Structure formats: structure tokens, C-alpha cells
Short mmCIF file of C-alpha atoms in Angstrom, two decimals:
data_model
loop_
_atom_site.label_atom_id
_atom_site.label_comp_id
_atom_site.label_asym_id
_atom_site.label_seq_id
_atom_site.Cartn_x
_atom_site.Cartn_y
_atom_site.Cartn_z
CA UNK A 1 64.71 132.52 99.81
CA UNK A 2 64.55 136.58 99.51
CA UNK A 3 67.23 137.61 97.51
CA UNK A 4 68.06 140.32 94.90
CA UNK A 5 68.99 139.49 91.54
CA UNK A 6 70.38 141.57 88.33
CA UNK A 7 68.11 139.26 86.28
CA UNK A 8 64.45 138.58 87.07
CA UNK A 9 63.82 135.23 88.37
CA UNK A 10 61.04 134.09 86.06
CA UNK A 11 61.12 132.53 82.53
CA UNK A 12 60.28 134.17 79.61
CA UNK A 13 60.90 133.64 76.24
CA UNK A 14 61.31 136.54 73.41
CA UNK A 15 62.35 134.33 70.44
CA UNK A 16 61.46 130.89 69.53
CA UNK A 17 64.48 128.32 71.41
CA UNK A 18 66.89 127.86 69.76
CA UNK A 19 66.75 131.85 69.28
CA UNK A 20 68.59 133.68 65.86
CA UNK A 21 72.08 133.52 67.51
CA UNK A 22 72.01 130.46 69.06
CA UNK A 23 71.49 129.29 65.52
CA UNK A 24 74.29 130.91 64.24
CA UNK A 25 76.59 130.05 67.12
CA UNK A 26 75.72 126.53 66.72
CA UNK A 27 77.08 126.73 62.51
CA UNK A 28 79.75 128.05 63.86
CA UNK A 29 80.36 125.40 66.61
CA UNK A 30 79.83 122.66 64.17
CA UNK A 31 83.19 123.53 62.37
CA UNK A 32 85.02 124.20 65.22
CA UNK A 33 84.14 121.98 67.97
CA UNK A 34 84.81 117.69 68.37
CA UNK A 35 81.04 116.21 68.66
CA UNK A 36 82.35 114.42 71.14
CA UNK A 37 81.73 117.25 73.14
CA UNK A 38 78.22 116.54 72.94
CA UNK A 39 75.31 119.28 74.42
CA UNK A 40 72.48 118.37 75.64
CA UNK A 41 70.36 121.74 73.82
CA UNK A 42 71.75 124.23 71.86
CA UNK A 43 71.04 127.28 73.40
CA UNK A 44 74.11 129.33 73.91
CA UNK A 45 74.01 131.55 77.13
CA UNK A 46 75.32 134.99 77.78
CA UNK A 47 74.73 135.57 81.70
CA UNK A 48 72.42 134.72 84.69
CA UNK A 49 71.57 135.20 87.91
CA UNK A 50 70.03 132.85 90.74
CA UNK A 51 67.89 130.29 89.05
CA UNK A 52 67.95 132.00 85.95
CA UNK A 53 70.15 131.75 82.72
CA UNK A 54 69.97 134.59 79.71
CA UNK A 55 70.66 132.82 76.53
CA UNK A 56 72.38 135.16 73.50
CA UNK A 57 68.71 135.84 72.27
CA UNK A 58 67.56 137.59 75.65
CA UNK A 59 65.13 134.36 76.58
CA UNK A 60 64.85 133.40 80.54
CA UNK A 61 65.20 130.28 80.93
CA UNK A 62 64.98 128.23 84.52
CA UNK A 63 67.87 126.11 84.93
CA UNK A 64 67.04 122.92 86.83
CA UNK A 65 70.13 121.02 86.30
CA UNK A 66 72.77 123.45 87.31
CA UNK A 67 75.97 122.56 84.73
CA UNK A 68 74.95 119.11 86.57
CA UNK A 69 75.10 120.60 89.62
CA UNK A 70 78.06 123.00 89.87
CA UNK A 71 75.85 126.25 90.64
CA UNK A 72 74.55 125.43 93.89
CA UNK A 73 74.60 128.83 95.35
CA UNK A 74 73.11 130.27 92.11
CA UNK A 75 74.75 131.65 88.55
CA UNK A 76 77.16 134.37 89.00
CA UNK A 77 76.82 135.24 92.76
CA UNK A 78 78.14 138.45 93.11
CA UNK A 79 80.27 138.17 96.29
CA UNK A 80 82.06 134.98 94.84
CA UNK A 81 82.65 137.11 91.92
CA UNK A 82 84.48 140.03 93.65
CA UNK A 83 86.20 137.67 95.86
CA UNK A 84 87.79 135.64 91.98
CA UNK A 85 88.61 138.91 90.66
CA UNK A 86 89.94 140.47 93.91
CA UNK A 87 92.16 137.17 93.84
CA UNK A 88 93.02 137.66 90.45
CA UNK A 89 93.87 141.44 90.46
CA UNK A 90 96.72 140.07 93.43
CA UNK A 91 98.07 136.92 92.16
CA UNK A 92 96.85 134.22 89.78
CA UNK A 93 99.13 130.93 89.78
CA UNK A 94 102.78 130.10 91.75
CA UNK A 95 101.96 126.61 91.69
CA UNK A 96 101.34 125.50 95.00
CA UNK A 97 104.06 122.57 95.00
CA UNK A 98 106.45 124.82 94.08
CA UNK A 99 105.89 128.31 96.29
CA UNK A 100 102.45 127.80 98.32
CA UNK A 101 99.82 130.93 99.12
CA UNK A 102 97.65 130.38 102.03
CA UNK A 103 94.44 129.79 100.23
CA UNK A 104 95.08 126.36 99.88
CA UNK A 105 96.09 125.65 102.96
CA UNK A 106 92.84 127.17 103.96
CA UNK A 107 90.56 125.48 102.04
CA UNK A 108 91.89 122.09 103.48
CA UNK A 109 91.21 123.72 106.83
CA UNK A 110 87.70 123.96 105.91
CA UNK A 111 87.63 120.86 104.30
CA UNK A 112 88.53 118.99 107.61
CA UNK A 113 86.29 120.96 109.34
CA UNK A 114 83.04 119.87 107.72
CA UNK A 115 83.44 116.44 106.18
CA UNK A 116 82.58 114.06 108.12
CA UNK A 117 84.02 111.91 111.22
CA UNK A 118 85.91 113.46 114.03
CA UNK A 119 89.69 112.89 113.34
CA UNK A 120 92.65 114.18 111.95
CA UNK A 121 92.10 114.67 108.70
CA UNK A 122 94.07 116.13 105.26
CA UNK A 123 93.33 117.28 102.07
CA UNK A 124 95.05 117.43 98.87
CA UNK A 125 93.42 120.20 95.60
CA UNK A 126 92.89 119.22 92.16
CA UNK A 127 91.24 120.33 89.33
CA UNK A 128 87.87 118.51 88.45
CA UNK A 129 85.83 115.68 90.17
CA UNK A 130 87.65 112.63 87.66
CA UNK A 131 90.97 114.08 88.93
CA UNK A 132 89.65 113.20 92.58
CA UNK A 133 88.70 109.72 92.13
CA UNK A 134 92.09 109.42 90.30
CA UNK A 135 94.09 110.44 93.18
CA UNK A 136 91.72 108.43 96.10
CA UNK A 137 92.51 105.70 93.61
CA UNK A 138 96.43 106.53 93.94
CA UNK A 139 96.04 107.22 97.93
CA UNK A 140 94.41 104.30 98.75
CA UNK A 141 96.19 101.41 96.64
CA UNK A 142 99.15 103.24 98.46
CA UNK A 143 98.23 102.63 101.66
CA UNK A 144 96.85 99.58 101.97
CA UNK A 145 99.50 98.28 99.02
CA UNK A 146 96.81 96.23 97.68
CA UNK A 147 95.45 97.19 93.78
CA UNK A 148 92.03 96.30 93.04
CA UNK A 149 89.39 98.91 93.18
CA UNK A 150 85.31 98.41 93.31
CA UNK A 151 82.69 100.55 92.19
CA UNK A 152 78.83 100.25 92.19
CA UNK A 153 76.37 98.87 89.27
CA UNK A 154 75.25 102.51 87.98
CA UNK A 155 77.90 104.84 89.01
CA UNK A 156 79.86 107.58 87.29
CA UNK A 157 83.25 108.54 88.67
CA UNK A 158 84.48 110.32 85.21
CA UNK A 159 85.81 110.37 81.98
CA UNK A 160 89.38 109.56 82.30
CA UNK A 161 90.66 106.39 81.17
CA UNK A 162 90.96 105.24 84.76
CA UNK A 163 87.50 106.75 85.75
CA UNK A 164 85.58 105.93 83.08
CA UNK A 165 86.60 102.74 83.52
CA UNK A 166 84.91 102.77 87.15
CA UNK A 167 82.09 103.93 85.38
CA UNK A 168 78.74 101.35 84.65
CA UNK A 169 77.55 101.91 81.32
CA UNK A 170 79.33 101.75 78.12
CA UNK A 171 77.97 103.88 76.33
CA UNK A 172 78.49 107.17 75.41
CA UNK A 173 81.26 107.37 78.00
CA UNK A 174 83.95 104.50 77.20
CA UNK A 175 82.65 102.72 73.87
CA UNK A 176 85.61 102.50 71.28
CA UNK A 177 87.73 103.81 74.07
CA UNK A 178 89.61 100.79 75.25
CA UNK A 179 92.20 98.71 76.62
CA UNK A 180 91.12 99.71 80.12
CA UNK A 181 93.19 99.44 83.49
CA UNK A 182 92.57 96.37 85.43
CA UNK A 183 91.77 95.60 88.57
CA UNK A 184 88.56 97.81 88.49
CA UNK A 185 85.78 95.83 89.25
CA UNK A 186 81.72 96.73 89.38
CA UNK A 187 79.42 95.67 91.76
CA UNK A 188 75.41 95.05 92.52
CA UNK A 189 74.06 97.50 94.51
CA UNK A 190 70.83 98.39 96.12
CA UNK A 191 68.42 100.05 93.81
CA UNK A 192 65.27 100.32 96.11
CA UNK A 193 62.67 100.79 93.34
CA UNK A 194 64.35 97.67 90.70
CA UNK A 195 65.09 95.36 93.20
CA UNK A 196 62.91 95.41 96.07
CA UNK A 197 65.69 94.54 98.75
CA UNK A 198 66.22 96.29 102.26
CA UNK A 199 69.44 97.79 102.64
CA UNK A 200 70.92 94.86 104.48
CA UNK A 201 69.83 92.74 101.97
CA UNK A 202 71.46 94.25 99.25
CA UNK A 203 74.75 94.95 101.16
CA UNK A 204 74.87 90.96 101.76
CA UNK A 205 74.58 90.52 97.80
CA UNK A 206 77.08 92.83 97.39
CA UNK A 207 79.94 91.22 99.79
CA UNK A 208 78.58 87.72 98.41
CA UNK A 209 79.71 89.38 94.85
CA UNK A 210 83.12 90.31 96.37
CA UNK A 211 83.60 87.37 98.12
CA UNK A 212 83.09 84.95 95.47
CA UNK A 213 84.31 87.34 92.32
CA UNK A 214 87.26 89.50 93.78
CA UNK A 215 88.27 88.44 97.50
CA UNK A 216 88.33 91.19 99.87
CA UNK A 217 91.84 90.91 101.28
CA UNK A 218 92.69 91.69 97.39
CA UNK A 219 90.54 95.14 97.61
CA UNK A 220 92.79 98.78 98.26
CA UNK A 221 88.96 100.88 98.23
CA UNK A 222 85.68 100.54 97.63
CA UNK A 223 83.80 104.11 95.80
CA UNK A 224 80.46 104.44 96.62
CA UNK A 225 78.18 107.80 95.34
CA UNK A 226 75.48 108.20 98.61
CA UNK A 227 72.75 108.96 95.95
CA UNK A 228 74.37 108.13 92.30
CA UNK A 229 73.47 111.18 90.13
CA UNK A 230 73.85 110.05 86.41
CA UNK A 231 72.75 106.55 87.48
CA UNK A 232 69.94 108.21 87.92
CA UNK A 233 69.38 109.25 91.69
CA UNK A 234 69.91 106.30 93.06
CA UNK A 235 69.54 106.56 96.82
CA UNK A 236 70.58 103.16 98.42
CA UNK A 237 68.40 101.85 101.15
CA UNK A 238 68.53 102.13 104.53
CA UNK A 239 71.08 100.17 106.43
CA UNK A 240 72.99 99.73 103.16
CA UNK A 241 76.19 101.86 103.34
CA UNK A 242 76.03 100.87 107.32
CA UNK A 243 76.61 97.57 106.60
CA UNK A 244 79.37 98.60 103.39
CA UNK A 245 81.19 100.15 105.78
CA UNK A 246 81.52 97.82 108.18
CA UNK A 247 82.60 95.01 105.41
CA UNK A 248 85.46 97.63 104.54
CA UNK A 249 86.38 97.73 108.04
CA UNK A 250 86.40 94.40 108.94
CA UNK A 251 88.65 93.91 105.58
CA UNK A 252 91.24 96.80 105.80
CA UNK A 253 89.57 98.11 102.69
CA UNK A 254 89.39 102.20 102.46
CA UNK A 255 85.68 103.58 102.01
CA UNK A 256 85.62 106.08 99.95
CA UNK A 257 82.30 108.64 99.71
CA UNK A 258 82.19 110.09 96.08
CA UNK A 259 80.47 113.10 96.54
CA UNK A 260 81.44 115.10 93.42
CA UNK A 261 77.91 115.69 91.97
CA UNK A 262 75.61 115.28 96.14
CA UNK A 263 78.31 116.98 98.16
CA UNK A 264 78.57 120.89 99.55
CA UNK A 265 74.99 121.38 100.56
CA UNK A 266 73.44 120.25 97.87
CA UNK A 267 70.75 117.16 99.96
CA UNK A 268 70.56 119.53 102.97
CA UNK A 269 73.38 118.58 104.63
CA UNK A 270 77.30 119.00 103.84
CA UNK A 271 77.61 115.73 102.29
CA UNK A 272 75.10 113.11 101.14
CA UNK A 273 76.50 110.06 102.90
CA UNK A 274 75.42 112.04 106.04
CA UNK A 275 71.88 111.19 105.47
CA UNK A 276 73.06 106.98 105.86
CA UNK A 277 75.07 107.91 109.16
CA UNK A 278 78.37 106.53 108.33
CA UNK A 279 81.76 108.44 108.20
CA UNK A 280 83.96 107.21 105.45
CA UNK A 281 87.91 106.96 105.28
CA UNK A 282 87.72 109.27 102.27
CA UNK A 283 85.72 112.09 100.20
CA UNK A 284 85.83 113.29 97.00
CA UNK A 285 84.61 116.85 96.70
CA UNK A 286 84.28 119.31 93.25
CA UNK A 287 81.60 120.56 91.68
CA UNK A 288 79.70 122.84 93.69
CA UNK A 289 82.82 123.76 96.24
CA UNK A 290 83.64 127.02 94.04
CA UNK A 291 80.59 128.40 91.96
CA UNK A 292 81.38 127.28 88.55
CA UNK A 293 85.07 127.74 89.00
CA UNK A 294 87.38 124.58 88.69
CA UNK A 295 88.25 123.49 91.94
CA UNK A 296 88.01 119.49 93.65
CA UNK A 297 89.82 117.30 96.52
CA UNK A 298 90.08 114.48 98.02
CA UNK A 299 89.79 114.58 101.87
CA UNK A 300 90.37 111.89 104.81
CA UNK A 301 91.98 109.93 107.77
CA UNK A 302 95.98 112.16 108.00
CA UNK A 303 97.37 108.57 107.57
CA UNK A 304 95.91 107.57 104.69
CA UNK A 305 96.20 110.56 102.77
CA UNK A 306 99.78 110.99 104.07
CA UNK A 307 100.44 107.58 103.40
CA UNK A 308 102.03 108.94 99.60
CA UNK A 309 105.07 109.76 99.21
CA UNK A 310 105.85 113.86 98.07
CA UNK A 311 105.60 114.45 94.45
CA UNK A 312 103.24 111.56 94.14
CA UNK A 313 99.87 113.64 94.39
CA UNK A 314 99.99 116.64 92.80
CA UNK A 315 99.50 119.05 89.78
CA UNK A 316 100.33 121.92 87.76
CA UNK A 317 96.69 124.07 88.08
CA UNK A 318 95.29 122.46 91.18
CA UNK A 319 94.08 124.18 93.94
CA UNK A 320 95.26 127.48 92.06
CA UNK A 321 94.88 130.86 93.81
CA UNK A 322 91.85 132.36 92.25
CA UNK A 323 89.58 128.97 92.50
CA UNK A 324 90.44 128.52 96.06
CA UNK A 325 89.46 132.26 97.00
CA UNK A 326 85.62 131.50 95.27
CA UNK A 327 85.69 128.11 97.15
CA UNK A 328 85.71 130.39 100.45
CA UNK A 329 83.30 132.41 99.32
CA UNK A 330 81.01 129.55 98.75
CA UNK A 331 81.98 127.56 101.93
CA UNK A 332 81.29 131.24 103.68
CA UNK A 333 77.86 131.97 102.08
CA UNK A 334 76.51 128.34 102.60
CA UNK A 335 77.19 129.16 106.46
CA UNK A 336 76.12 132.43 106.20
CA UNK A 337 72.35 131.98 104.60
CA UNK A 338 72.23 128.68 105.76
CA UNK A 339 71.65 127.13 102.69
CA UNK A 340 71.89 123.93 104.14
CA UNK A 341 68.26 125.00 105.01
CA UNK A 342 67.74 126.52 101.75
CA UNK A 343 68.63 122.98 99.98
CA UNK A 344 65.90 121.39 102.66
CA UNK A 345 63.49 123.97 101.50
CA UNK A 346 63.86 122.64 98.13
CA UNK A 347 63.50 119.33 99.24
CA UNK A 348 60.04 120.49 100.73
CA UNK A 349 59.14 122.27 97.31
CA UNK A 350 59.71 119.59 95.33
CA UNK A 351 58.22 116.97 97.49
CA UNK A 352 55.08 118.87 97.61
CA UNK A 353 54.91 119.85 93.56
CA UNK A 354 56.08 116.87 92.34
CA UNK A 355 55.72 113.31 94.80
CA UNK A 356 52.47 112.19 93.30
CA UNK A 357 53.44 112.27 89.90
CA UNK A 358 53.41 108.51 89.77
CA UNK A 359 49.88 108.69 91.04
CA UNK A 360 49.11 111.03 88.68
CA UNK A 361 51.09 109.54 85.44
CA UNK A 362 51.32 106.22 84.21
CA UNK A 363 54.54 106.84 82.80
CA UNK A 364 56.16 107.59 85.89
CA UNK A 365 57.41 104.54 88.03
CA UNK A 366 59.35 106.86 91.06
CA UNK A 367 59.84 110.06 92.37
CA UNK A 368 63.06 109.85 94.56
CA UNK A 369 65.35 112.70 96.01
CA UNK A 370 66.93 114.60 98.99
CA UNK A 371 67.30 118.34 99.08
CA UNK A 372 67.71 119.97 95.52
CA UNK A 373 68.82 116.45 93.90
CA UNK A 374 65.80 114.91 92.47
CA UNK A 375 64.75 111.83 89.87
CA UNK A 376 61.55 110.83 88.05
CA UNK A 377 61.91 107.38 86.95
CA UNK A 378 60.24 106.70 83.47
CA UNK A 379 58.53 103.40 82.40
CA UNK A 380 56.23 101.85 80.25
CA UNK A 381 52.86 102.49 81.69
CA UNK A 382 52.06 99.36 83.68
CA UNK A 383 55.42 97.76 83.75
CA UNK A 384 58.75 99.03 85.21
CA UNK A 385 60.03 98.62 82.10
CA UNK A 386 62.46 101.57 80.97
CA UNK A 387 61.24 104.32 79.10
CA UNK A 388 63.91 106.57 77.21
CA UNK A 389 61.63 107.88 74.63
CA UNK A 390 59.76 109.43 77.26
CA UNK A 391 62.19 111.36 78.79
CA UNK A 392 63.75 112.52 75.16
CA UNK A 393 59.91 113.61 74.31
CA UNK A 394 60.01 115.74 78.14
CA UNK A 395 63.56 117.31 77.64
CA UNK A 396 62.92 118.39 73.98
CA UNK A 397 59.60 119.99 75.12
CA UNK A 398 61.41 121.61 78.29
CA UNK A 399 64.02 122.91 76.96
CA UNK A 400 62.00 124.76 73.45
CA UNK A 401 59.46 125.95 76.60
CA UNK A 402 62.86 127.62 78.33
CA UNK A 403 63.32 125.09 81.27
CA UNK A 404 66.35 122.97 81.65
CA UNK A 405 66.78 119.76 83.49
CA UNK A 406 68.87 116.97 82.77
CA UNK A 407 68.96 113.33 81.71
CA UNK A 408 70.27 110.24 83.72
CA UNK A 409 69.59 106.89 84.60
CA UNK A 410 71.82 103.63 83.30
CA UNK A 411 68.95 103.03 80.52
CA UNK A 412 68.36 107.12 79.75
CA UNK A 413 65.04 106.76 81.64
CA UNK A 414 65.31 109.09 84.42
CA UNK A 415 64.49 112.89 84.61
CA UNK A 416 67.22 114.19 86.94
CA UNK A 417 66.16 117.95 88.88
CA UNK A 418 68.63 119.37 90.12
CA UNK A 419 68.22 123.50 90.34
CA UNK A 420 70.42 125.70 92.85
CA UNK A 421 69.33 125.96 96.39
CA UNK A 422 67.87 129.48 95.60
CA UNK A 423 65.18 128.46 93.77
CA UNK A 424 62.02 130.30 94.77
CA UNK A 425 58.87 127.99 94.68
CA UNK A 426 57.16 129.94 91.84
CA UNK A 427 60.24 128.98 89.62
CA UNK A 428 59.83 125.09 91.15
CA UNK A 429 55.86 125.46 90.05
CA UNK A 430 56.89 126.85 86.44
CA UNK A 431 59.31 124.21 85.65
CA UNK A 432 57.06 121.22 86.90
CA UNK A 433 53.84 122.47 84.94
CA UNK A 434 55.92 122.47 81.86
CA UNK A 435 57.09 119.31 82.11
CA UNK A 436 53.95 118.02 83.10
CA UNK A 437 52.00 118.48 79.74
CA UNK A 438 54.58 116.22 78.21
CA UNK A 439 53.60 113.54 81.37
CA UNK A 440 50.35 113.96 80.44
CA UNK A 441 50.65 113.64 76.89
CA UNK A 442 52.51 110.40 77.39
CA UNK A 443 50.08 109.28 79.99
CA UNK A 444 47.14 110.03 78.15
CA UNK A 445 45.51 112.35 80.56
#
């Protein structure tokens, strides 16, 4: 994509990483800060632009991982900028349950307009992507008056006590964290590259699960991710959600598309659950809807999201007048530039940089992704074994080398790539050759 940007979109690195200040920040973060609020790399950033972050030290670094995905559109676009502070300079909270603005009545507008399925549908604003799943939660148990709620092996729906509760792993996110709500309920799902099943085959193992561990008529929703990002981009296989959603419907269950971390352009298309043709009941939406600035929602079928009562879905900084006005900034540029092609573009990129690294490296067992949402699954060479070590050896050298990408992947083994839509292809060919001496290092090549 042809673009202008204040900062030069290429890496390079003036200081050793972590830089002089990063150090010092980092002291002074240790004193001050829980380490529960773990980082990933201690590089403390001042600004960026595009695909590129300036750390405190004046180092370009390539981001590949986005805040996990928030900065679709690239850092600090300048029109969703002006549009914040424009908002801002005019009026900055009423509380929209209490004297409404028209913002957020026009992001829901939006909202209906390009999630998918043709039919009435509403939307209620929140705060962060954990707050969604809360309130589908809330929205669906009301409507259907049933209680339980599933999730899938290897998904993350948040950090809440409810939501980390839907989420598969233990640890880091819910050890020591207990009791837990009931009622919440994981599981199998299809995992194309671990369990060798078609889509329909997995589906039937998963309503054989239900049927025999939970009983449908006893299930308000069933959360799905379309391609599970900190499971480790997980993209189900064909014919699987197809055949989910018809078990919902069949059931009176409410199917709800978790698309905090794929959703808003990121796999080429609006949201990811496109790519399996099905149109679920609801959507959960955050992340990259408003540039970096905290805005979510859940979105669906007018009954069932009018189906609470008022007062019952609701809060004090949701949907709040400045977020909402960078949300249709985003919404507009995405249209605008088409980054819908943009993210397919990346798709290309990557495809054509990357898909034969598990030709070319032993430790690599997959390469999987759609648009800028990518995975390289790690194993033993030989086996399909799990490989953490691998991927802590490729993110420490990435990251001292000025590229970041993330981890994922239910046993740490999976490089997740996920880099804003922007990206030019010399930034995709940077990033991949650093990571690759690590492969080959591992590999022995």
C-alpha cells in the first residue's frame, strides 16, 4: 500500500534493545507496577507510524503483532487522531444511559450494517473485548432462560472471572484465581493439523461431547472464535462451523461469533466467520474497531439482544463519545482504502514469504493463516510434538533484532504474525529473514 508516514517504514536499530531508557524505565516499572501485568519485551515505546513503532531510545522496530491486533489500520493514523481530539475538544463523557450523543447510536448503525446475516439487528457498546463476551453471556442466558454456556478446547474469551473461566488453559490466565462460575463448559474442537478430522467430523465429536456431557436443551450459547488467536490460529476445518450452527439451531441454542482479536478487516473480510459461510445469532467486536482506543460490542438478531430488560446491559465508560468518533474513522478508512484488500494483500505476502517454512525447517510443523492473522506451529523436528523452547529462542532473537511478533498456542508453541494491514512487503521480507536465522539455527541448516 502507498502511503505517507511521519516515521520511516523500515527497522533500524541505534542502541542495543533494550536501549539506555528502556532500561531505566523498566527499574522504574519494577517498583511501581503488579508483575502480573506481565510484558512480553521490555522495550518502552514513544510513537509510531504504519508498521513501525519508535521505542524511547530512537530504534525502529517492525511491529508484527499489533497490541495483539488492535492497530489494524496502522499506529497513530492521523485522520483517526484529529477525528479523537476533534471529539474531545466538543464533549468527552455524558454517559450514554443517562443523556445519549449520536455517536453511539451511529456506530450501532454501522455495526448492523456490516456484520453478518440480513436481519434486524442491534447493538449494545462496551469497553474491552472480555466486557463483550460478558454481556453475550448475559443476553443470551436471558433469552433463551437457559444457563449453561460452551466454549471451544483452545479459546480465549478474557480475563474476567467469568471469561477467563471460558478460557482453555490454566495457566497464566486463571491459576490461583478460583472458585469459578458454573455452568461454563469446554469443548473438543477441530484442530486440522492435531487431529486430522474433516470439519464434519469434528463437529460430530463435538455434539457427541454435548450430548453425552451437558445436554443441549440445557445450553443458553455456544462461543466459537472463527480462527482462535491465542490458541494459536486455529482455523477450524471446512464444514465445521456449518454443521455448529446448524446443531445450535436445531437446539434453540444462540451462536455466538467471537471476533474480538479476527474481526474488522483483519482476514480480508469484515469478520472471520465469513470465510466458513455461516451467519451467527451474535458477534462480539473490540479490538481493532477504534485504532487503539477502547471501544467493543456485542451485535445480533433485535430479539435477542432486546430480549434484556433496561438497566440490565450497560456501563459507566462504554461506548463513550471520543472512542466512538475514532471507531468511525476506522469503519470509514477501511471502506475508503479498501483495506479489506489491503488485509488480502497481506495474506498474499505472507503466503508467498513464509508457506514453505515447514519444507524448509524441521522445526516447523504448520504454517496456517487468513489475511494479516498468521501462525507457525513449532515441534520437535520429526514429531508433532510441541516445541515452546523454540519459539522463546525466536521471540528473544526478534525482538533484540527490533521485530515484534507474538506468542500463542495452548502449549506456547506457536509463532502468531499478526502486523497491520499496511504493511509494505519489504517490512514482511525484513521481519521473516530475522526470524528465520533462529529457524535455521534450531533446524540445523
Amino acid at each position: 500500500m502507498s502511503a505517507s508516514y511521519s516515521v520511516p517504514q523500515k527497522r533500524k536499530l541505534v542502541t542495543a534493545l533494550p536501549g539506555p531508557k528502556s532500561i531505566e524505565l523498566q527499574e522504574r516499572r519494577v517498583n511501581s507496577v503488579s508483575r502480573g501485568a506481565g510484558t512480553l519485551v521490555n522495550i518502552y515505546m514513544d510513537h509510531g507510524a504504519g508498521a513501525i513503532l519508535v521505542d524511547v531510545d530512537g530504534n525502529q522496530i517492525i511491529d508484527m503483532g499489533c497490541g495483539i491486533g488492535v492497530t489494524t489500520i496502522g499506529h497513530a493514523n492521523a485522520e483517526v487522531a484529529e477525528a479523537a481530539a476533534a471529539q474531545a475538544a466538543k464533549l468527552t463523557h455524558t454517559l450514554f444511559t443517562v443523556t445519549p450523543y449520536e455517536n453511539y447510536v451511529a456506530v450501532a448503525e454501522k455495526l448492523a450494517e456490516i456484520t453478518p446475516g440480513d436481519f434486524p439487528k442491534k447493538s449494545i457498546l462496551v469497553n474491552t473485548g472480555a466486557e463483550a463476551v460478558e454481556n453475550a453471556v448475559k443476553i443470551a442466558r436471558k433469552f433463551t432462560g437457559r444457563r449453561a454456556i460452551v466454549a471451544l478446547d483452545h479459546a480465549f474469551h478474557g480475563r474476567t472471572n467469568l471469561t477467563m473461566t471460558m478460557t482453555y488453559r490454566p495457566w497464566p490466565e486463571r491459576a490461583g484465581m478460583g472458585p469459578f462460575p458454573g455452568e461454563i463448559y469446554s469443548v473438543p474442537t477441530s484442530y486440522p493439523y492435531r487431529d486430522g478430522l474433516t470439519g464434519e467430523e469434528a463437529a460430530e465429536k463435538t455434539i457427541d461431547y454435548i450430548t453425552t456431557h451437558i445436554g443441549a436443551t440445557e445450553i443458553a450459547a455456544f462461543f466459537v472464535e472463527p480462527i482462535q488467536g491465542d490458541g494459536g490460529i486455529v482455523i477450524p476445518a471446512p464444514g465445521y462451523f456449518k454443521r455448529i450452527s446448524e446443531f445450535c439451531t436445531e437446539n434453540g441454542i444462540v451462536f455466538v461469533s467471537d471476533e474480538i482479536q479476527a474481526g474488522i478487516a483483519r482476514t480480508g473480510v469484515w469478520y472471520a466467520i465469513e470465510h466458513h459461510g455461516v451467519v451467527p445469532d451474535l458477534v462480539t467486536t473490540a479490538k481493532g474497531i477504534a485504532g487503539g482506543f477502547p471501544l467493543a460490542a456485542v451485535t445480533g438478531r433485535a430479539d435477542i439482544m432486546d430480549a434484556v430488560q433496561p438497566g440490565g446491559i450497560g456501563g459507566t465508560f462504554g461506548g463513550n463519545p471520543v472512542s466512538t468518533a475514532a471507531a468511525l474513522k476506522v469503519l470509514e478508512i477501511i471502506e475508503r482504502d479498501d483495506l479489506l484488500g489491503e488485509a488480502r494483500r497481506v495474506e498474499k505476502a505472507l503466503w508467498a514469504r513464509i508457506g514453505d517454512w515447514a519444507e524448509k525447517f524441521s522445526v516447523v510443523g504448520e504454517v496456517r493463516g487468513k489475511g494479516a492473522m498468521f501462525g507457525v506451529e513449532l515441534v520437535h523436528p520429526g514429531t508433532t510434538t510441541p516445541y515452546p523452547e523454540a519459539l522463546t529462542a525466536i521471540l528473544k532473537h526478534a525482538t533484540s533484532h527490533g521485530v515484534i511478533v507474538l506468542d500463542a498456542g495452548s502449549w506456547d508453541s506457536v509463532l502468531r504474525i499478526m502486523p497491520s494491514v499496511v504493511i509494505s512487503e519489504e517490512l514482511i521480507d525484513d521481519a521473516a529473514s530475522v526470524i528465520e536465522e533462529t529457524l535455521r539455527a534450531l533446524s540445523g541448516v
